PDB file of C-alpha atoms in Angstrom:
ATOM      1  CA  MET X   1      -7.541   9.757 -31.806  1.00 60.00           C
ATOM      2  CA  PRO X   2      -5.309   6.667 -30.869  1.00 72.00           C
ATOM      3  CA  SER X   3      -7.264   3.707 -30.635  1.00 90.00           C
ATOM      4  CA  PHE X   4      -7.427   1.529 -27.611  1.00 93.00           C
ATOM      5  CA  THR X   5      -4.881  -0.776 -28.774  1.00 95.00           C
ATOM      6  CA  GLU X   6      -2.271   2.279 -29.297  1.00 94.00           C
ATOM      7  CA  ASP X   7      -2.299   3.168 -25.899  1.00 95.00           C
ATOM      8  CA  ILE X   8      -1.715   0.091 -25.285  1.00 96.00           C
ATOM      9  CA  LYS X   9       1.058  -0.066 -27.221  1.00 95.00           C
ATOM     10  CA  GLN X  10       2.598   3.383 -26.070  1.00 94.00           C
ATOM     11  CA  GLU X  11       2.782   2.401 -22.842  1.00 95.00           C
ATOM     12  CA  ILE X  12       4.490  -0.657 -23.246  1.00 96.00           C
ATOM     13  CA  SER X  13       7.016   0.663 -25.097  1.00 93.00           C
ATOM     14  CA  LEU X  14       7.858   3.544 -22.912  1.00 92.00           C
ATOM     15  CA  GLN X  15       8.503   0.710 -19.855  1.00 93.00           C
ATOM     16  CA  LYS X  16      12.284   0.744 -19.397  1.00 90.00           C
ATOM     17  CA  PHE X  17      13.612  -3.457 -19.623  1.00 91.00           C
ATOM     18  CA  GLU X  18      17.011  -3.761 -17.468  1.00 86.00           C
ATOM     19  CA  SER X  19      17.979  -7.812 -17.852  1.00 91.00           C
ATOM     20  CA  ARG X  20      19.463  -8.942 -21.194  1.00 91.00           C
ATOM     21  CA  GLU X  21      17.221 -11.922 -21.009  1.00 92.00           C
ATOM     22  CA  GLU X  22      13.974 -10.247 -20.584  1.00 93.00           C
ATOM     23  CA  LYS X  23      15.179  -8.292 -23.608  1.00 93.00           C
ATOM     24  CA  LEU X  24      15.192 -11.378 -25.295  1.00 92.00           C
ATOM     25  CA  ALA X  25      12.063 -12.095 -24.472  1.00 93.00           C
ATOM     26  CA  LEU X  26      10.702  -9.269 -25.656  1.00 94.00           C
ATOM     27  CA  PHE X  27      11.687  -9.332 -28.644  1.00 93.00           C
ATOM     28  CA  SER X  28      11.426 -12.766 -29.194  1.00 92.00           C
ATOM     29  CA  GLY X  29       7.635 -12.301 -28.461  1.00 94.00           C
ATOM     30  CA  PHE X  30       8.197  -9.187 -31.094  1.00 94.00           C
ATOM     31  CA  LEU X  31       9.439 -11.253 -34.003  1.00 92.00           C
ATOM     32  CA  ARG X  32       7.104 -14.119 -33.878  1.00 91.00           C
ATOM     33  CA  THR X  33       4.228 -11.483 -34.518  1.00 92.00           C
ATOM     34  CA  SER X  34       5.464  -8.665 -36.645  1.00 88.00           C
ATOM     35  CA  GLY X  35       8.410 -10.085 -38.376  1.00 86.00           C
ATOM     36  CA  SER X  36      10.229 -12.560 -40.440  1.00 87.00           C
ATOM     37  CA  VAL X  37      13.071 -14.460 -40.616  1.00 87.00           C
ATOM     38  CA  ALA X  38      14.719 -15.298 -44.407  1.00 82.00           C
ATOM     39  CA  SER X  39      18.184 -16.336 -44.937  1.00 78.00           C
ATOM     40  CA  SER X  40      20.293 -14.231 -47.878  1.00 71.00           C
ATOM     41  CA  GLY X  41      23.187 -15.073 -49.426  1.00 72.00           C
ATOM     42  CA  GLY X  42      23.502 -18.113 -46.880  1.00 73.00           C
ATOM     43  CA  VAL X  43      23.381 -15.758 -44.249  1.00 81.00           C
ATOM     44  CA  PHE X  44      20.914 -15.899 -41.523  1.00 85.00           C
ATOM     45  CA  GLY X  45      18.918 -12.074 -40.227  1.00 88.00           C
ATOM     46  CA  PHE X  46      15.442 -10.620 -39.834  1.00 90.00           C
ATOM     47  CA  GLU X  47      13.136  -7.693 -40.691  1.00 90.00           C
ATOM     48  CA  TYR X  48      10.700  -6.006 -39.223  1.00 89.00           C
ATOM     49  CA  VAL X  49       7.739  -3.861 -39.939  1.00 87.00           C
ATOM     50  CA  THR X  50       6.005  -1.241 -37.550  1.00 88.00           C
ATOM     51  CA  GLU X  51       3.461   1.585 -37.832  1.00 86.00           C
ATOM     52  CA  ASN X  52       4.544   3.046 -34.211  1.00 87.00           C
ATOM     53  CA  GLU X  53       7.112   5.166 -33.800  1.00 88.00           C
ATOM     54  CA  ASN X  54       7.489   4.361 -30.085  1.00 90.00           C
ATOM     55  CA  ILE X  55       8.208   0.967 -31.047  1.00 92.00           C
ATOM     56  CA  ALA X  56      10.389   1.388 -33.893  1.00 90.00           C
ATOM     57  CA  TYR X  57      12.825   4.367 -31.545  1.00 91.00           C
ATOM     58  CA  LEU X  58      12.640   1.254 -28.338  1.00 92.00           C
ATOM     59  CA  PHE X  59      14.071  -1.948 -31.136  1.00 91.00           C
ATOM     60  CA  GLU X  60      16.185   0.166 -32.554  1.00 91.00           C
ATOM     61  CA  GLU X  61      17.898   1.558 -29.694  1.00 91.00           C
ATOM     62  CA  MET X  62      17.854  -1.995 -27.841  1.00 92.00           C
ATOM     63  CA  LEU X  63      18.652  -4.240 -30.852  1.00 92.00           C
ATOM     64  CA  THR X  64      21.638  -1.446 -31.800  1.00 90.00           C
ATOM     65  CA  ARG X  65      22.954  -0.726 -28.520  1.00 91.00           C
ATOM     66  CA  ASP X  66      22.283  -3.703 -26.483  1.00 91.00           C
ATOM     67  CA  PHE X  67      22.603  -6.765 -29.220  1.00 90.00           C
ATOM     68  CA  SER X  68      25.118  -4.136 -31.210  1.00 89.00           C
ATOM     69  CA  LEU X  69      23.883  -5.142 -34.733  1.00 90.00           C
ATOM     70  CA  ASN X  70      23.462  -3.172 -37.610  1.00 88.00           C
ATOM     71  CA  LEU X  71      19.998  -2.317 -38.274  1.00 88.00           C
ATOM     72  CA  ASN X  72      18.650  -1.254 -42.309  1.00 88.00           C
ATOM     73  CA  LEU X  73      16.264   1.483 -41.456  1.00 86.00           C
ATOM     74  CA  GLY X  74      13.952   2.507 -43.979  1.00 85.00           C
ATOM     75  CA  THR X  75      10.129   4.176 -44.526  1.00 82.00           C
ATOM     76  CA  LYS X  76       7.208   2.599 -46.799  1.00 77.00           C
ATOM     77  CA  THR X  77       4.006   4.521 -46.894  1.00 75.00           C
ATOM     78  CA  ASP X  78       0.965   1.957 -46.432  1.00 70.00           C
ATOM     79  CA  THR X  79      -1.248   2.050 -50.027  1.00 67.00           C
ATOM     80  CA  LEU X  80      -4.410   1.574 -47.877  1.00 66.00           C
ATOM     81  CA  SER X  81      -3.649   3.627 -45.129  1.00 66.00           C
ATOM     82  CA  GLY X  82      -1.559   6.607 -46.351  1.00 69.00           C
ATOM     83  CA  ARG X  83       0.789   5.906 -42.970  1.00 76.00           C
ATOM     84  CA  ASP X  84       3.918   5.639 -42.721  1.00 79.00           C
ATOM     85  CA  LYS X  85       5.588   2.126 -41.771  1.00 85.00           C
ATOM     86  CA  TYR X  86       9.522   1.411 -40.561  1.00 86.00           C
ATOM     87  CA  THR X  87      11.119  -1.241 -42.012  1.00 89.00           C
ATOM     88  CA  PHE X  88      14.433  -2.893 -40.515  1.00 90.00           C
ATOM     89  CA  SER X  89      16.445  -5.672 -41.705  1.00 88.00           C
ATOM     90  CA  CYS X  90      19.774  -6.730 -40.514  1.00 87.00           C
ATOM     91  CA  PHE X  91      21.345  -9.414 -43.011  1.00 85.00           C
ATOM     92  CA  ASP X  92      24.938  -9.508 -40.913  1.00 79.00           C
ATOM     93  CA  GLY X  93      27.320 -11.734 -39.424  1.00 77.00           C
ATOM     94  CA  SER X  94      26.124 -11.362 -35.783  1.00 80.00           C
ATOM     95  CA  CYS X  95      22.022 -12.026 -36.960  1.00 86.00           C
ATOM     96  CA  ALA X  96      22.732 -15.895 -36.994  1.00 84.00           C
ATOM     97  CA  SER X  97      23.572 -16.183 -32.992  1.00 86.00           C
ATOM     98  CA  PHE X  98      21.397 -13.560 -31.480  1.00 89.00           C
ATOM     99  CA  LEU X  99      18.768 -15.211 -33.629  1.00 89.00           C
ATOM    100  CA  THR X 100      19.705 -18.382 -31.928  1.00 87.00           C
ATOM    101  CA  GLU X 101      19.230 -16.606 -28.209  1.00 87.00           C
ATOM    102  CA  LEU X 102      15.535 -15.365 -29.098  1.00 87.00           C
ATOM    103  CA  GLY X 103      15.233 -19.296 -30.061  1.00 85.00           C
ATOM    104  CA  VAL X 104      14.022 -18.658 -33.635  1.00 85.00           C
ATOM    105  CA  LEU X 105      16.950 -20.462 -35.068  1.00 82.00           C
ATOM    106  CA  GLY X 106      17.793 -23.907 -33.589  1.00 77.00           C
ATOM    107  CA  GLU X 107      21.023 -26.092 -35.153  1.00 75.00           C
ATOM    108  CA  ASP X 108      21.497 -29.619 -35.389  1.00 74.00           C
ATOM    109  CA  LYS X 109      23.802 -32.074 -37.238  1.00 74.00           C
ATOM    110  CA  LYS X 110      21.983 -31.094 -40.681  1.00 75.00           C
ATOM    111  CA  GLY X 111      22.581 -27.644 -39.710  1.00 71.00           C
ATOM    112  CA  ARG X 112      20.455 -24.536 -38.952  1.00 75.00           C
ATOM    113  CA  TYR X 113      16.313 -24.606 -38.857  1.00 77.00           C
ATOM    114  CA  LEU X 114      13.445 -22.379 -37.824  1.00 79.00           C
ATOM    115  CA  SER X 115      12.046 -22.964 -34.833  1.00 80.00           C
ATOM    116  CA  LEU X 116       8.324 -22.425 -34.909  1.00 78.00           C
ATOM    117  CA  THR X 117       7.685 -23.224 -30.865  1.00 83.00           C
ATOM    118  CA  ILE X 118       8.696 -21.073 -28.577  1.00 87.00           C
ATOM    119  CA  PRO X 119      11.813 -22.828 -26.257  1.00 80.00           C
ATOM    120  CA  GLU X 120      11.643 -22.894 -22.842  1.00 81.00           C
ATOM    121  CA  ASP X 121      15.464 -21.453 -22.138  1.00 76.00           C
ATOM    122  CA  VAL X 122      13.272 -18.245 -23.277  1.00 79.00           C
ATOM    123  CA  ILE X 123      11.350 -18.166 -20.979  1.00 86.00           C
ATOM    124  CA  LEU X 124      13.238 -19.246 -17.757  1.00 84.00           C
ATOM    125  CA  ASP X 125      10.956 -17.483 -15.348  1.00 89.00           C
ATOM    126  CA  ASP X 126       8.208 -14.928 -14.803  1.00 90.00           C
ATOM    127  CA  ASN X 127       9.443 -12.257 -15.727  1.00 91.00           C
ATOM    128  CA  MET X 128      10.994 -13.342 -19.276  1.00 92.00           C
ATOM    129  CA  ALA X 129       7.238 -14.717 -19.777  1.00 94.00           C
ATOM    130  CA  VAL X 130       5.388 -11.122 -18.946  1.00 95.00           C
ATOM    131  CA  ALA X 131       8.255  -9.719 -21.638  1.00 95.00           C
ATOM    132  CA  PHE X 132       7.705 -11.730 -23.936  1.00 95.00           C
ATOM    133  CA  ILE X 133       3.647 -11.073 -23.901  1.00 96.00           C
ATOM    134  CA  LYS X 134       4.563  -8.016 -24.367  1.00 97.00           C
ATOM    135  CA  GLY X 135       6.837  -8.563 -27.044  1.00 95.00           C
ATOM    136  CA  ALA X 136       4.394 -10.227 -28.742  1.00 96.00           C
ATOM    137  CA  PHE X 137       1.518  -7.570 -28.357  1.00 97.00           C
ATOM    138  CA  LEU X 138       3.711  -5.022 -29.263  1.00 96.00           C
ATOM    139  CA  GLY X 139       3.736  -6.896 -32.653  1.00 93.00           C
ATOM    140  CA  GLY X 140       0.806  -8.935 -33.155  1.00 93.00           C
ATOM    141  CA  GLY X 141      -1.659  -7.571 -30.699  1.00 95.00           C
ATOM    142  CA  SER X 142      -4.791  -5.372 -30.409  1.00 96.00           C
ATOM    143  CA  CYS X 143      -7.820  -5.092 -27.913  1.00 96.00           C
ATOM    144  CA  THR X 144     -11.013  -3.308 -27.823  1.00 94.00           C
ATOM    145  CA  ILE X 145     -13.533  -2.050 -25.186  1.00 92.00           C
ATOM    146  CA  PRO X 146     -17.491  -1.061 -25.807  1.00 88.00           C
ATOM    147  CA  ASP X 147     -18.226   2.790 -25.494  1.00 81.00           C
ATOM    148  CA  ALA X 148     -19.694   2.860 -22.174  1.00 71.00           C
ATOM    149  CA  SER X 149     -22.607   4.749 -22.440  1.00 67.00           C
ATOM    150  CA  THR X 150     -23.805   1.597 -24.208  1.00 65.00           C
ATOM    151  CA  TYR X 151     -26.297  -1.463 -22.735  1.00 60.00           C
ATOM    152  CA  SER X 152     -24.857  -4.523 -24.189  1.00 62.00           C
ATOM    153  CA  PRO X 153     -22.837  -6.589 -21.814  1.00 63.00           C
ATOM    154  CA  SER X 154     -20.295  -7.554 -24.565  1.00 69.00           C
ATOM    155  CA  GLY X 155     -17.725  -5.612 -26.523  1.00 85.00           C
ATOM    156  CA  TYR X 156     -14.579  -6.352 -24.911  1.00 92.00           C
ATOM    157  CA  HIS X 157     -12.008  -8.405 -26.754  1.00 95.00           C
ATOM    158  CA  LEU X 158      -7.859  -8.882 -26.583  1.00 97.00           C
ATOM    159  CA  GLU X 159      -6.170 -10.611 -28.930  1.00 97.00           C
ATOM    160  CA  PHE X 160      -2.525 -12.501 -29.983  1.00 97.00           C
ATOM    161  CA  ILE X 161      -2.255 -13.090 -33.819  1.00 96.00           C
ATOM    162  CA  PHE X 162       0.148 -15.289 -35.084  1.00 94.00           C
ATOM    163  CA  SER X 163       1.599 -16.695 -38.204  1.00 90.00           C
ATOM    164  CA  GLN X 164       2.122 -20.737 -37.437  1.00 91.00           C
ATOM    165  CA  LYS X 165      -0.541 -22.494 -35.243  1.00 92.00           C
ATOM    166  CA  PHE X 166       2.789 -24.465 -33.318  1.00 90.00           C
ATOM    167  CA  THR X 167       3.975 -20.559 -31.799  1.00 92.00           C
ATOM    168  CA  ALA X 168       0.483 -19.753 -30.856  1.00 94.00           C
ATOM    169  CA  GLU X 169      -0.252 -23.197 -29.326  1.00 94.00           C
ATOM    170  CA  ASP X 170       3.185 -22.630 -27.116  1.00 93.00           C
ATOM    171  CA  PHE X 171       1.911 -18.992 -26.659  1.00 95.00           C
ATOM    172  CA  LEU X 172      -1.342 -20.093 -25.275  1.00 94.00           C
ATOM    173  CA  SER X 173       0.696 -22.454 -22.830  1.00 93.00           C
ATOM    174  CA  LEU X 174       2.481 -19.190 -21.809  1.00 94.00           C
ATOM    175  CA  LEU X 175       0.055 -17.378 -20.791  1.00 94.00           C
ATOM    176  CA  SER X 176      -1.855 -20.097 -18.766  1.00 92.00           C
ATOM    177  CA  GLY X 177       1.374 -20.561 -17.012  1.00 91.00           C
ATOM    178  CA  VAL X 178       0.558 -16.813 -15.576  1.00 91.00           C
ATOM    179  CA  GLU X 179      -2.556 -17.638 -15.019  1.00 92.00           C
ATOM    180  CA  ILE X 180      -4.034 -16.437 -17.604  1.00 94.00           C
ATOM    181  CA  LEU X 181      -6.911 -19.209 -20.003  1.00 93.00           C
ATOM    182  CA  ALA X 182      -7.425 -17.518 -23.195  1.00 95.00           C
ATOM    183  CA  LYS X 183      -8.533 -19.670 -26.459  1.00 95.00           C
ATOM    184  CA  LEU X 184      -7.223 -20.316 -29.795  1.00 96.00           C
ATOM    185  CA  VAL X 185      -9.250 -20.017 -33.475  1.00 96.00           C
ATOM    186  CA  ALA X 186      -7.097 -20.057 -36.896  1.00 94.00           C
ATOM    187  CA  ARG X 187      -8.577 -16.967 -38.720  1.00 91.00           C
ATOM    188  CA  LYS X 188      -8.516 -17.499 -42.962  1.00 87.00           C
ATOM    189  CA  ASP X 189      -4.094 -18.172 -42.879  1.00 89.00           C
ATOM    190  CA  VAL X 190      -3.328 -17.028 -39.046  1.00 93.00           C
ATOM    191  CA  PHE X 191      -4.265 -18.352 -35.404  1.00 95.00           C
ATOM    192  CA  VAL X 192      -5.590 -16.127 -33.364  1.00 96.00           C
ATOM    193  CA  VAL X 193      -5.150 -16.434 -29.286  1.00 96.00           C
ATOM    194  CA  TYR X 194      -8.218 -14.221 -27.728  1.00 97.00           C
ATOM    195  CA  VAL X 195      -9.952 -13.517 -24.550  1.00 96.00           C
ATOM    196  CA  LYS X 196     -13.197 -11.402 -24.341  1.00 94.00           C
ATOM    197  CA  SER X 197     -13.581 -11.683 -20.878  1.00 92.00           C
ATOM    198  CA  LYS X 198     -13.284  -8.021 -19.115  1.00 92.00           C
ATOM    199  CA  GLU X 199     -11.565  -9.424 -16.036  1.00 93.00           C
ATOM    200  CA  VAL X 200      -9.310 -11.258 -18.119  1.00 95.00           C
ATOM    201  CA  ILE X 201      -9.053  -8.723 -19.695  1.00 95.00           C
ATOM    202  CA  ALA X 202      -8.078  -6.474 -17.196  1.00 95.00           C
ATOM    203  CA  ASP X 203      -5.191  -9.170 -16.022  1.00 95.00           C
ATOM    204  CA  ILE X 204      -3.701  -8.880 -18.942  1.00 96.00           C
ATOM    205  CA  LEU X 205      -3.522  -5.249 -18.680  1.00 96.00           C
ATOM    206  CA  ALA X 206      -2.299  -5.826 -15.668  1.00 95.00           C
ATOM    207  CA  LEU X 207       0.274  -8.524 -16.859  1.00 95.00           C
ATOM    208  CA  LEU X 208       1.313  -5.733 -19.686  1.00 95.00           C
ATOM    209  CA  SER X 209       1.421  -2.787 -16.807  1.00 94.00           C
ATOM    210  CA  ALA X 210      -0.339  -0.463 -18.741  1.00 95.00           C
ATOM    211  CA  SER X 211      -1.895   1.130 -15.219  1.00 94.00           C
ATOM    212  CA  SER X 212      -3.767   4.306 -17.888  1.00 95.00           C
ATOM    213  CA  CYS X 213      -5.144   1.900 -19.965  1.00 95.00           C
ATOM    214  CA  LEU X 214      -6.618  -0.578 -17.105  1.00 94.00           C
ATOM    215  CA  GLU X 215      -7.951   2.498 -15.067  1.00 94.00           C
ATOM    216  CA  ARG X 216      -9.990   3.328 -18.654  1.00 93.00           C
ATOM    217  CA  LEU X 217     -10.967   0.223 -18.481  1.00 93.00           C
ATOM    218  CA  GLU X 218     -12.083  -0.516 -15.097  1.00 91.00           C
ATOM    219  CA  GLU X 219     -14.188   3.483 -15.390  1.00 90.00           C
ATOM    220  CA  VAL X 220     -16.103   1.507 -18.431  1.00 89.00           C
ATOM    221  CA  ILE X 221     -17.072  -1.547 -16.456  1.00 87.00           C
ATOM    222  CA  ARG X 222     -18.654   0.867 -13.949  1.00 86.00           C
ATOM    223  CA  GLN X 223     -20.138   3.388 -16.029  1.00 85.00           C
ATOM    224  CA  LYS X 224     -21.538  -0.183 -17.770  1.00 80.00           C
ATOM    225  CA  GLU X 225     -22.523  -2.084 -14.705  1.00 77.00           C
ATOM    226  CA  ILE X 226     -24.296   1.984 -12.956  1.00 77.00           C
ATOM    227  CA  ILE X 227     -26.265   1.797 -17.013  1.00 72.00           C
ATOM    228  CA  ASN X 228     -26.950  -2.224 -16.575  1.00 67.00           C
ATOM    229  CA  ASN X 229     -28.518  -1.409 -13.487  1.00 71.00           C
ATOM    230  CA  ASN X 230     -30.252   1.300 -14.123  1.00 67.00           C
ATOM    231  CA  ASN X 231     -32.132  -1.109 -17.095  1.00 67.00           C
ATOM    232  CA  ARG X 232     -32.277  -3.460 -14.921  1.00 70.00           C
ATOM    233  CA  ALA X 233     -34.302  -2.086 -12.378  1.00 62.00           C
ATOM    234  CA  THR X 234     -36.546  -0.361 -15.201  1.00 63.00           C
ATOM    235  CA  ASN X 235     -37.053  -3.401 -17.247  1.00 65.00           C
ATOM    236  CA  CYS X 236     -38.268  -4.704 -13.374  1.00 64.00           C
ATOM    237  CA  SER X 237     -40.425  -1.748 -12.592  1.00 58.00           C
ATOM    238  CA  VAL X 238     -42.078  -1.955 -16.487  1.00 60.00           C
ATOM    239  CA  SER X 239     -42.394  -5.881 -15.629  1.00 61.00           C
ATOM    240  CA  ASN X 240     -44.113  -5.189 -12.127  1.00 61.00           C
ATOM    241  CA  ILE X 241     -46.649  -2.379 -14.119  1.00 61.00           C
ATOM    242  CA  ASP X 242     -47.596  -4.227 -16.455  1.00 62.00           C
ATOM    243  CA  LYS X 243     -48.459  -7.623 -14.417  1.00 71.00           C
ATOM    244  CA  THR X 244     -50.254  -5.107 -11.973  1.00 69.00           C
ATOM    245  CA  ILE X 245     -52.179  -3.771 -15.244  1.00 72.00           C
ATOM    246  CA  THR X 246     -53.066  -7.756 -16.124  1.00 73.00           C
ATOM    247  CA  ALA X 247     -54.246  -8.424 -13.021  1.00 73.00           C
ATOM    248  CA  SER X 248     -56.416  -5.425 -12.626  1.00 75.00           C
ATOM    249  CA  ILE X 249     -58.384  -6.440 -16.553  1.00 80.00           C
ATOM    250  CA  THR X 250     -58.727  -9.870 -14.765  1.00 82.00           C
ATOM    251  CA  GLN X 251     -59.986  -9.076 -11.743  1.00 81.00           C
ATOM    252  CA  VAL X 252     -62.510  -6.924 -13.098  1.00 80.00           C
ATOM    253  CA  ARG X 253     -63.953  -8.560 -15.605  1.00 84.00           C
ATOM    254  CA  SER X 254     -64.515 -10.900 -12.568  1.00 82.00           C
ATOM    255  CA  ILE X 255     -66.295  -8.760 -10.753  1.00 82.00           C
ATOM    256  CA  GLU X 256     -68.420  -6.906 -13.687  1.00 82.00           C
ATOM    257  CA  ILE X 257     -69.303 -10.649 -14.232  1.00 81.00           C
ATOM    258  CA  LEU X 258     -70.712 -11.766 -10.704  1.00 80.00           C
ATOM    259  CA  ARG X 259     -72.609  -7.856 -11.338  1.00 82.00           C
ATOM    260  CA  GLU X 260     -74.147  -8.915 -14.167  1.00 82.00           C
ATOM    261  CA  THR X 261     -75.178 -12.961 -12.890  1.00 83.00           C
ATOM    262  CA  ILE X 262     -75.985 -12.956  -9.504  1.00 82.00           C
ATOM    263  CA  GLY X 263     -75.806  -9.515  -8.183  1.00 82.00           C
ATOM    264  CA  LEU X 264     -72.841  -8.237  -5.502  1.00 80.00           C
ATOM    265  CA  LYS X 265     -75.246  -7.504  -3.045  1.00 79.00           C
ATOM    266  CA  SER X 266     -74.616 -11.554  -2.903  1.00 82.00           C
ATOM    267  CA  LEU X 267     -71.113 -11.907  -2.269  1.00 82.00           C
ATOM    268  CA  ASP X 268     -70.144 -11.612   1.668  1.00 85.00           C
ATOM    269  CA  GLU X 269     -69.286  -8.494   3.412  1.00 83.00           C
ATOM    270  CA  GLN X 270     -65.830  -9.555   2.509  1.00 86.00           C
ATOM    271  CA  LEU X 271     -65.837 -10.465  -0.869  1.00 84.00           C
ATOM    272  CA  PHE X 272     -68.194  -7.129  -1.441  1.00 84.00           C
ATOM    273  CA  GLU X 273     -65.666  -5.390  -0.182  1.00 85.00           C
ATOM    274  CA  VAL X 274     -63.202  -6.429  -2.362  1.00 81.00           C
ATOM    275  CA  ALA X 275     -65.609  -5.844  -4.976  1.00 82.00           C
ATOM    276  CA  GLU X 276     -66.349  -1.993  -4.366  1.00 83.00           C
ATOM    277  CA  ALA X 277     -62.457  -0.917  -3.922  1.00 82.00           C
ATOM    278  CA  ARG X 278     -61.251  -2.644  -6.995  1.00 80.00           C
ATOM    279  CA  LEU X 279     -64.280  -0.821  -9.084  1.00 82.00           C
ATOM    280  CA  ALA X 280     -63.590   2.409  -7.415  1.00 83.00           C
ATOM    281  CA  ASP X 281     -59.720   1.779  -8.576  1.00 82.00           C
ATOM    282  CA  LYS X 282     -59.125  -0.009 -11.403  1.00 79.00           C
ATOM    283  CA  SER X 283     -55.305   1.294 -11.286  1.00 76.00           C
ATOM    284  CA  ALA X 284     -54.541   0.635  -8.032  1.00 79.00           C
ATOM    285  CA  SER X 285     -52.135  -2.385  -6.865  1.00 80.00           C
ATOM    286  CA  MET X 286     -52.560  -4.733  -4.518  1.00 81.00           C
ATOM    287  CA  ASN X 287     -50.909  -3.269  -1.964  1.00 83.00           C
ATOM    288  CA  GLU X 288     -52.737   0.190  -2.855  1.00 83.00           C
ATOM    289  CA  LEU X 289     -55.939  -1.372  -2.367  1.00 81.00           C
ATOM    290  CA  ALA X 290     -55.110  -3.567   1.013  1.00 83.00           C
ATOM    291  CA  GLU X 291     -53.659  -0.451   2.919  1.00 85.00           C
ATOM    292  CA  ARG X 292     -57.188   1.902   1.936  1.00 84.00           C
ATOM    293  CA  LEU X 293     -59.371  -1.276   3.319  1.00 83.00           C
ATOM    294  CA  GLY X 294     -56.425  -1.500   6.163  1.00 85.00           C
ATOM    295  CA  ILE X 295     -56.497  -5.408   5.736  1.00 85.00           C
ATOM    296  CA  THR X 296     -52.920  -7.875   4.774  1.00 87.00           C
ATOM    297  CA  LYS X 297     -51.520  -7.946   0.774  1.00 84.00           C
ATOM    298  CA  SER X 298     -52.276 -12.095   1.683  1.00 84.00           C
ATOM    299  CA  CYS X 299     -55.859 -11.482   2.435  1.00 85.00           C
ATOM    300  CA  ILE X 300     -56.646  -8.966   0.044  1.00 83.00           C
ATOM    301  CA  ASN X 301     -55.098 -11.902  -2.611  1.00 84.00           C
ATOM    302  CA  HIS X 302     -56.394 -14.997  -1.336  1.00 86.00           C
ATOM    303  CA  ARG X 303     -60.143 -12.691  -1.445  1.00 85.00           C
ATOM    304  CA  MET X 304     -59.792 -11.930  -4.960  1.00 83.00           C
ATOM    305  CA  ARG X 305     -58.638 -14.991  -6.342  1.00 87.00           C
ATOM    306  CA  LYS X 306     -61.977 -16.294  -4.887  1.00 85.00           C
ATOM    307  CA  ILE X 307     -63.923 -13.654  -6.900  1.00 85.00           C
ATOM    308  CA  ILE X 308     -62.237 -15.189  -9.696  1.00 84.00           C
ATOM    309  CA  ALA X 309     -62.871 -18.720  -8.974  1.00 85.00           C
ATOM    310  CA  MET X 310     -66.247 -17.623  -8.653  1.00 85.00           C
ATOM    311  CA  ALA X 311     -66.556 -15.840 -11.825  1.00 82.00           C
ATOM    312  CA  LYS X 312     -65.093 -18.548 -14.268  1.00 84.00           C
ATOM    313  CA  GLU X 313     -67.253 -21.130 -12.139  1.00 82.00           C
ATOM    314  CA  LEU X 314     -70.315 -18.547 -13.634  1.00 80.00           C
ATOM    315  CA  GLU X 315     -68.788 -17.962 -16.957  1.00 75.00           C
ATOM    316  CA  GLU X 316     -67.923 -21.444 -17.811  1.00 70.00           C
TER     317      GLU X 316
END
């Protein structure tokens, strides 16, 4: 069964990207999380690997049809998972100008250089920013949500992985520009931009146009809220029962002290009435005793406090 991450990537990879600028931003985000740039024989090029067939098809079609690049295609089997991976590389003469458009290559008086930041001219508007975020998720994103049947409120996690800190920091700012607040942490030799709030994850899924996955997340949130409310109600009920039992034990013990010392007949009529009612039903709540005696709860509480105080004084 596909994971939640795979379902999100499936939804993104089947979307249509119309403008050249969006496609450039999409692939720029993907290459910075899942690819690498290298120089072969003085010619700059790139390569990337993916296990997802739809992602492979999306970028193969886009790069060959829309950007006229000559891709070298291949497959290899992952020794750990046993799954096939699709490999793509391009090292022809047109790659350098394409990588410059992506903002991956820069150029100055000394020549071309690799840019670790996300240049502003790659993200000119919100549509390009969203396309970049989609590409970054396709390349280095993952998301987990908890089992709806569990009580734990935690278990929500979405992240993007970058190999360079500069890129991760720029991506953090890019998310902030579309009102997504995330955090950055170093994990071994990579840098992770992540969120753990279910509300923010929902916002990101909406941004990614992953509507089916968003519905699934919202259903999990609803189901867990029902379970959590039921558990809170049960815990509250148990707590109230415990308090009732504890109070009853204290009350009965106080009445017994009075009976064994001064005798219950020595109490005034109101206190005697309460004491007898409690001894007659040791498990009843104060509300139940008040109803039986035809008095208010505050009244019976007041009388019981007097009985307890008298017993405590006698005991001391």
